[in-house]
Short mmCIF file of N, CA and C in Angstrom, two decimals:
data_model
loop_
_atom_site.label_atom_id
_atom_site.label_comp_id
_atom_site.label_asym_id
_atom_site.label_seq_id
_atom_site.Cartn_x
_atom_site.Cartn_y
_atom_site.Cartn_z
N MET M 1 -28.54 33.32 31.48
CA MET M 1 -26.83 33.71 31.51
C MET M 1 -26.12 32.37 31.70
N PRO M 2 -25.04 32.17 30.75
CA PRO M 2 -24.34 31.03 30.71
C PRO M 2 -23.66 30.64 32.10
N ASP M 3 -23.59 29.47 32.36
CA ASP M 3 -22.73 29.24 33.54
C ASP M 3 -21.19 28.92 33.20
N ARG M 4 -20.52 30.01 33.70
CA ARG M 4 -19.34 29.94 33.32
C ARG M 4 -18.13 28.88 34.25
N THR M 5 -18.89 28.55 35.10
CA THR M 5 -18.02 27.65 36.18
C THR M 5 -17.71 26.22 35.39
N GLN M 6 -18.29 25.85 34.67
CA GLN M 6 -18.19 24.35 33.73
C GLN M 6 -17.08 24.80 32.78
N PRO M 7 -16.28 23.76 32.79
CA PRO M 7 -15.18 23.87 31.40
C PRO M 7 -15.75 23.96 30.24
N GLN M 8 -15.30 24.57 29.33
CA GLN M 8 -15.59 24.61 28.08
C GLN M 8 -15.33 23.08 27.43
N GLN M 9 -16.21 22.64 26.67
CA GLN M 9 -15.75 21.41 25.95
C GLN M 9 -15.30 22.03 24.41
N ALA M 10 -14.37 21.10 24.01
CA ALA M 10 -13.74 21.11 22.63
C ALA M 10 -14.89 20.99 21.58
N GLN M 11 -14.72 21.83 20.75
CA GLN M 11 -15.93 21.69 19.53
C GLN M 11 -15.34 20.37 18.61
N PRO M 12 -16.07 19.82 18.12
CA PRO M 12 -15.86 18.73 17.42
C PRO M 12 -15.30 19.23 16.15
N SER M 13 -14.59 18.27 15.35
CA SER M 13 -13.89 18.62 14.12
C SER M 13 -15.08 18.53 13.07
N PRO M 14 -15.15 19.34 12.21
CA PRO M 14 -16.12 19.01 11.15
C PRO M 14 -15.47 18.26 10.06
N ALA M 15 -14.50 17.71 10.08
CA ALA M 15 -13.76 16.60 9.22
C ALA M 15 -14.66 15.32 9.69
N PRO M 16 -14.72 14.50 8.56
CA PRO M 16 -15.29 13.11 9.08
C PRO M 16 -14.28 12.33 9.59
N ASP M 17 -15.12 11.41 10.51
CA ASP M 17 -14.10 10.56 11.39
C ASP M 17 -14.20 9.23 10.59
N ASP M 18 -13.41 8.99 9.56
CA ASP M 18 -13.11 7.79 8.74
C ASP M 18 -11.99 7.15 8.77
N GLY M 19 -10.98 7.42 10.07
CA GLY M 19 -9.78 6.77 10.04
C GLY M 19 -8.77 7.56 9.32
N THR M 20 -9.12 8.49 8.83
CA THR M 20 -8.08 9.69 7.82
C THR M 20 -7.68 10.61 9.02
N PRO M 21 -6.26 10.73 8.97
CA PRO M 21 -5.92 11.76 10.05
C PRO M 21 -5.89 13.09 9.78
N THR M 22 -7.01 13.69 9.49
CA THR M 22 -7.33 14.97 8.74
C THR M 22 -8.11 15.87 9.78
N ARG M 23 -8.24 15.58 10.82
CA ARG M 23 -9.02 16.59 11.81
C ARG M 23 -8.41 17.98 11.86
N ASP M 24 -7.19 18.07 11.62
CA ASP M 24 -6.69 19.32 11.54
C ASP M 24 -6.27 19.76 10.20
N ALA M 25 -6.40 20.85 9.70
CA ALA M 25 -6.63 21.58 8.24
C ALA M 25 -5.05 21.40 7.95
N ALA M 26 -4.00 21.72 8.53
CA ALA M 26 -2.81 21.31 8.26
C ALA M 26 -2.34 19.93 8.06
N VAL M 27 -2.69 19.38 8.62
CA VAL M 27 -2.66 17.78 8.81
C VAL M 27 -3.37 17.22 7.32
N ALA M 28 -4.46 17.72 7.04
CA ALA M 28 -5.47 17.40 6.00
C ALA M 28 -4.63 18.02 4.72
N LEU M 29 -4.08 19.03 4.54
CA LEU M 29 -3.10 19.48 3.57
C LEU M 29 -2.04 18.79 3.27
N HIS M 30 -1.19 18.45 4.26
CA HIS M 30 -0.19 17.42 4.06
C HIS M 30 -0.36 16.31 3.50
N TRP M 31 -1.35 15.69 4.31
CA TRP M 31 -1.41 14.10 3.62
C TRP M 31 -2.39 14.08 2.13
N ALA M 32 -3.00 15.08 1.96
CA ALA M 32 -3.59 15.14 0.53
C ALA M 32 -2.43 15.57 -0.59
N ALA M 33 -1.33 16.41 -0.04
CA ALA M 33 -0.28 16.53 -1.02
C ALA M 33 0.58 15.54 -1.11
N ALA M 34 0.86 14.68 0.06
CA ALA M 34 1.62 13.58 -0.07
C ALA M 34 0.87 12.39 -0.81
N VAL M 35 -0.32 12.09 -0.81
CA VAL M 35 -0.94 11.09 -1.60
C VAL M 35 -0.91 11.52 -3.04
N LEU M 36 -0.84 12.69 -3.45
CA LEU M 36 -0.98 13.22 -4.77
C LEU M 36 0.49 12.95 -5.30
N SER M 37 1.63 13.14 -4.49
CA SER M 37 2.97 13.03 -4.97
C SER M 37 3.08 11.13 -5.11
N LEU M 38 2.39 10.54 -4.37
CA LEU M 38 2.52 9.08 -4.47
C LEU M 38 1.53 8.71 -5.80
N ALA M 39 0.66 9.10 -6.10
CA ALA M 39 -0.14 8.87 -7.31
C ALA M 39 0.63 9.39 -8.25
N GLU M 40 1.26 10.32 -8.51
CA GLU M 40 1.85 10.86 -9.57
C GLU M 40 2.97 10.05 -10.13
N ALA M 41 3.90 9.52 -8.95
CA ALA M 41 4.88 8.75 -9.29
C ALA M 41 4.55 7.39 -9.66
N ARG M 42 3.43 6.97 -9.19
CA ARG M 42 3.04 5.52 -9.64
C ARG M 42 2.51 5.59 -11.04
N ILE M 43 1.82 6.68 -11.56
CA ILE M 43 1.58 6.75 -12.89
C ILE M 43 2.75 6.99 -13.74
N GLU M 44 3.91 7.68 -13.45
CA GLU M 44 4.82 7.81 -14.02
C GLU M 44 5.70 6.40 -14.08
N GLN M 45 5.48 5.47 -13.19
CA GLN M 45 6.01 4.50 -13.45
C GLN M 45 5.22 3.35 -13.92
N GLY M 46 4.33 3.67 -14.59
CA GLY M 46 3.28 2.76 -15.27
C GLY M 46 2.52 1.87 -14.30
N ASN M 47 2.49 2.24 -12.90
CA ASN M 47 1.85 1.39 -12.06
C ASN M 47 0.80 2.35 -11.25
N PRO M 48 -0.47 2.40 -11.79
CA PRO M 48 -1.39 3.48 -11.24
C PRO M 48 -1.79 2.96 -9.92
N LEU M 49 -2.47 3.58 -9.23
CA LEU M 49 -3.03 3.24 -7.86
C LEU M 49 -4.15 2.12 -7.93
N THR M 50 -3.98 1.35 -7.22
CA THR M 50 -5.06 0.05 -6.80
C THR M 50 -6.27 0.91 -6.55
N ASP M 51 -7.50 -0.04 -6.74
CA ASP M 51 -8.69 0.62 -6.35
C ASP M 51 -8.79 0.85 -4.60
N ASP M 52 -8.09 0.32 -3.81
CA ASP M 52 -8.06 0.57 -2.72
C ASP M 52 -7.26 1.78 -2.21
N GLU M 53 -6.28 2.04 -3.00
CA GLU M 53 -5.36 3.02 -2.84
C GLU M 53 -6.20 4.30 -3.49
N ARG M 54 -6.70 4.19 -4.48
CA ARG M 54 -7.64 5.29 -5.06
C ARG M 54 -8.65 5.81 -4.10
N THR M 55 -9.40 4.77 -3.32
CA THR M 55 -10.21 5.07 -2.37
C THR M 55 -9.76 6.07 -1.33
N ALA M 56 -8.33 5.72 -0.88
CA ALA M 56 -7.61 6.43 0.23
C ALA M 56 -7.41 7.47 -0.50
N PHE M 57 -6.96 7.59 -1.77
CA PHE M 57 -6.63 8.99 -2.28
C PHE M 57 -7.59 9.98 -2.32
N ASP M 58 -8.76 9.48 -2.77
CA ASP M 58 -10.11 10.18 -2.95
C ASP M 58 -10.34 10.86 -1.41
N ARG M 59 -10.25 9.87 -0.28
CA ARG M 59 -10.55 10.30 1.16
C ARG M 59 -9.77 11.62 1.58
N TYR M 60 -8.43 11.28 1.34
CA TYR M 60 -7.47 12.32 1.67
C TYR M 60 -7.77 13.69 0.93
N GLN M 61 -8.18 13.69 -0.38
CA GLN M 61 -8.44 14.75 -1.15
C GLN M 61 -9.73 15.31 -0.66
N ALA M 62 -10.72 14.66 -0.34
CA ALA M 62 -11.85 15.26 0.14
C ALA M 62 -11.80 15.88 1.55
N ALA M 63 -11.00 15.38 2.37
CA ALA M 63 -10.51 15.96 3.64
C ALA M 63 -10.18 17.23 3.51
N ALA M 64 -9.17 17.48 2.72
CA ALA M 64 -8.50 18.77 2.45
C ALA M 64 -9.52 19.77 1.81
N HIS M 65 -10.30 19.28 0.84
CA HIS M 65 -11.33 20.03 0.43
C HIS M 65 -12.39 20.50 1.31
N HIS M 66 -12.66 19.71 2.23
CA HIS M 66 -13.50 19.86 3.45
C HIS M 66 -13.20 20.91 4.18
N HIS M 67 -11.87 21.05 4.21
CA HIS M 67 -11.35 22.14 5.20
C HIS M 67 -11.11 23.18 4.24
N GLY M 68 -11.37 23.27 2.99
CA GLY M 68 -11.43 24.56 2.42
C GLY M 68 -10.22 24.66 1.39
N PHE M 69 -9.38 23.70 1.36
CA PHE M 69 -8.24 23.74 0.28
C PHE M 69 -8.72 23.43 -1.17
N THR M 70 -8.32 24.12 -2.04
CA THR M 70 -8.61 23.74 -3.47
C THR M 70 -7.39 22.76 -3.92
N ASP M 71 -7.64 22.31 -5.03
CA ASP M 71 -6.66 21.22 -5.67
C ASP M 71 -5.44 22.15 -6.13
N GLU M 72 -5.65 23.42 -6.28
CA GLU M 72 -4.37 24.23 -6.52
C GLU M 72 -3.45 24.65 -5.51
N GLN M 73 -4.40 24.75 -4.27
CA GLN M 73 -3.53 24.84 -2.94
C GLN M 73 -2.62 23.72 -2.49
N ILE M 74 -3.39 22.46 -2.73
CA ILE M 74 -2.69 21.25 -2.42
C ILE M 74 -1.48 21.13 -3.42
N ARG M 75 -1.64 21.33 -4.55
CA ARG M 75 -0.49 21.33 -5.68
C ARG M 75 0.55 22.12 -5.14
N CYS M 76 0.32 23.50 -4.99
CA CYS M 76 1.38 24.27 -4.30
C CYS M 76 1.89 23.92 -3.10
N TYR M 77 1.05 23.51 -2.21
CA TYR M 77 1.88 22.69 -0.85
C TYR M 77 2.94 21.66 -1.35
N LEU M 78 2.40 20.84 -2.24
CA LEU M 78 3.38 19.72 -2.51
C LEU M 78 4.49 20.23 -3.28
N ASP M 79 4.39 21.32 -4.30
CA ASP M 79 5.63 21.85 -5.04
C ASP M 79 6.58 22.64 -4.24
N SER M 80 5.93 23.52 -3.18
CA SER M 80 6.80 24.30 -2.50
C SER M 80 7.31 24.05 -1.01
N THR M 81 6.70 22.94 -0.65
CA THR M 81 6.74 22.55 0.64
C THR M 81 7.52 20.88 0.81
N LEU M 82 6.56 19.99 0.28
CA LEU M 82 7.02 18.75 0.42
C LEU M 82 7.96 18.41 -0.53
N ARG M 83 8.10 18.61 -1.64
CA ARG M 83 9.36 18.26 -2.79
C ARG M 83 10.61 18.69 -2.22
N PRO M 84 10.69 20.25 -1.84
CA PRO M 84 11.80 20.61 -1.30
C PRO M 84 12.43 19.79 -0.24
N GLU M 85 11.73 19.34 0.69
CA GLU M 85 11.83 18.83 1.84
C GLU M 85 12.57 17.46 1.58
N ALA M 86 11.82 16.71 0.67
CA ALA M 86 12.19 15.64 0.12
C ALA M 86 13.69 15.39 -0.30
N THR M 87 14.02 16.68 -0.94
CA THR M 87 15.19 16.60 -1.65
C THR M 87 16.61 17.18 -0.87
N ARG M 88 16.15 17.20 0.60
CA ARG M 88 17.28 17.85 1.46
C ARG M 88 18.15 16.59 1.77
#
């Protein structure tokens, strides 16, 4: 029989602990969309991401994928939430 007198310990996040602020699924989605927007803007300006920036981009995308988000969902969040907020 389990001992219910002991406090429950928080379950560790399944997201990797690599310095990316993505332990929360909503945060992971937000940052994946934000870096997607940055990457696209840089490409439009003819100034693609540096190797270090591309590594960070890949890390944010992987974190969102780890939480179950698809590329299409990341794109949808960017187009429906982040971009409209940026134009207010």
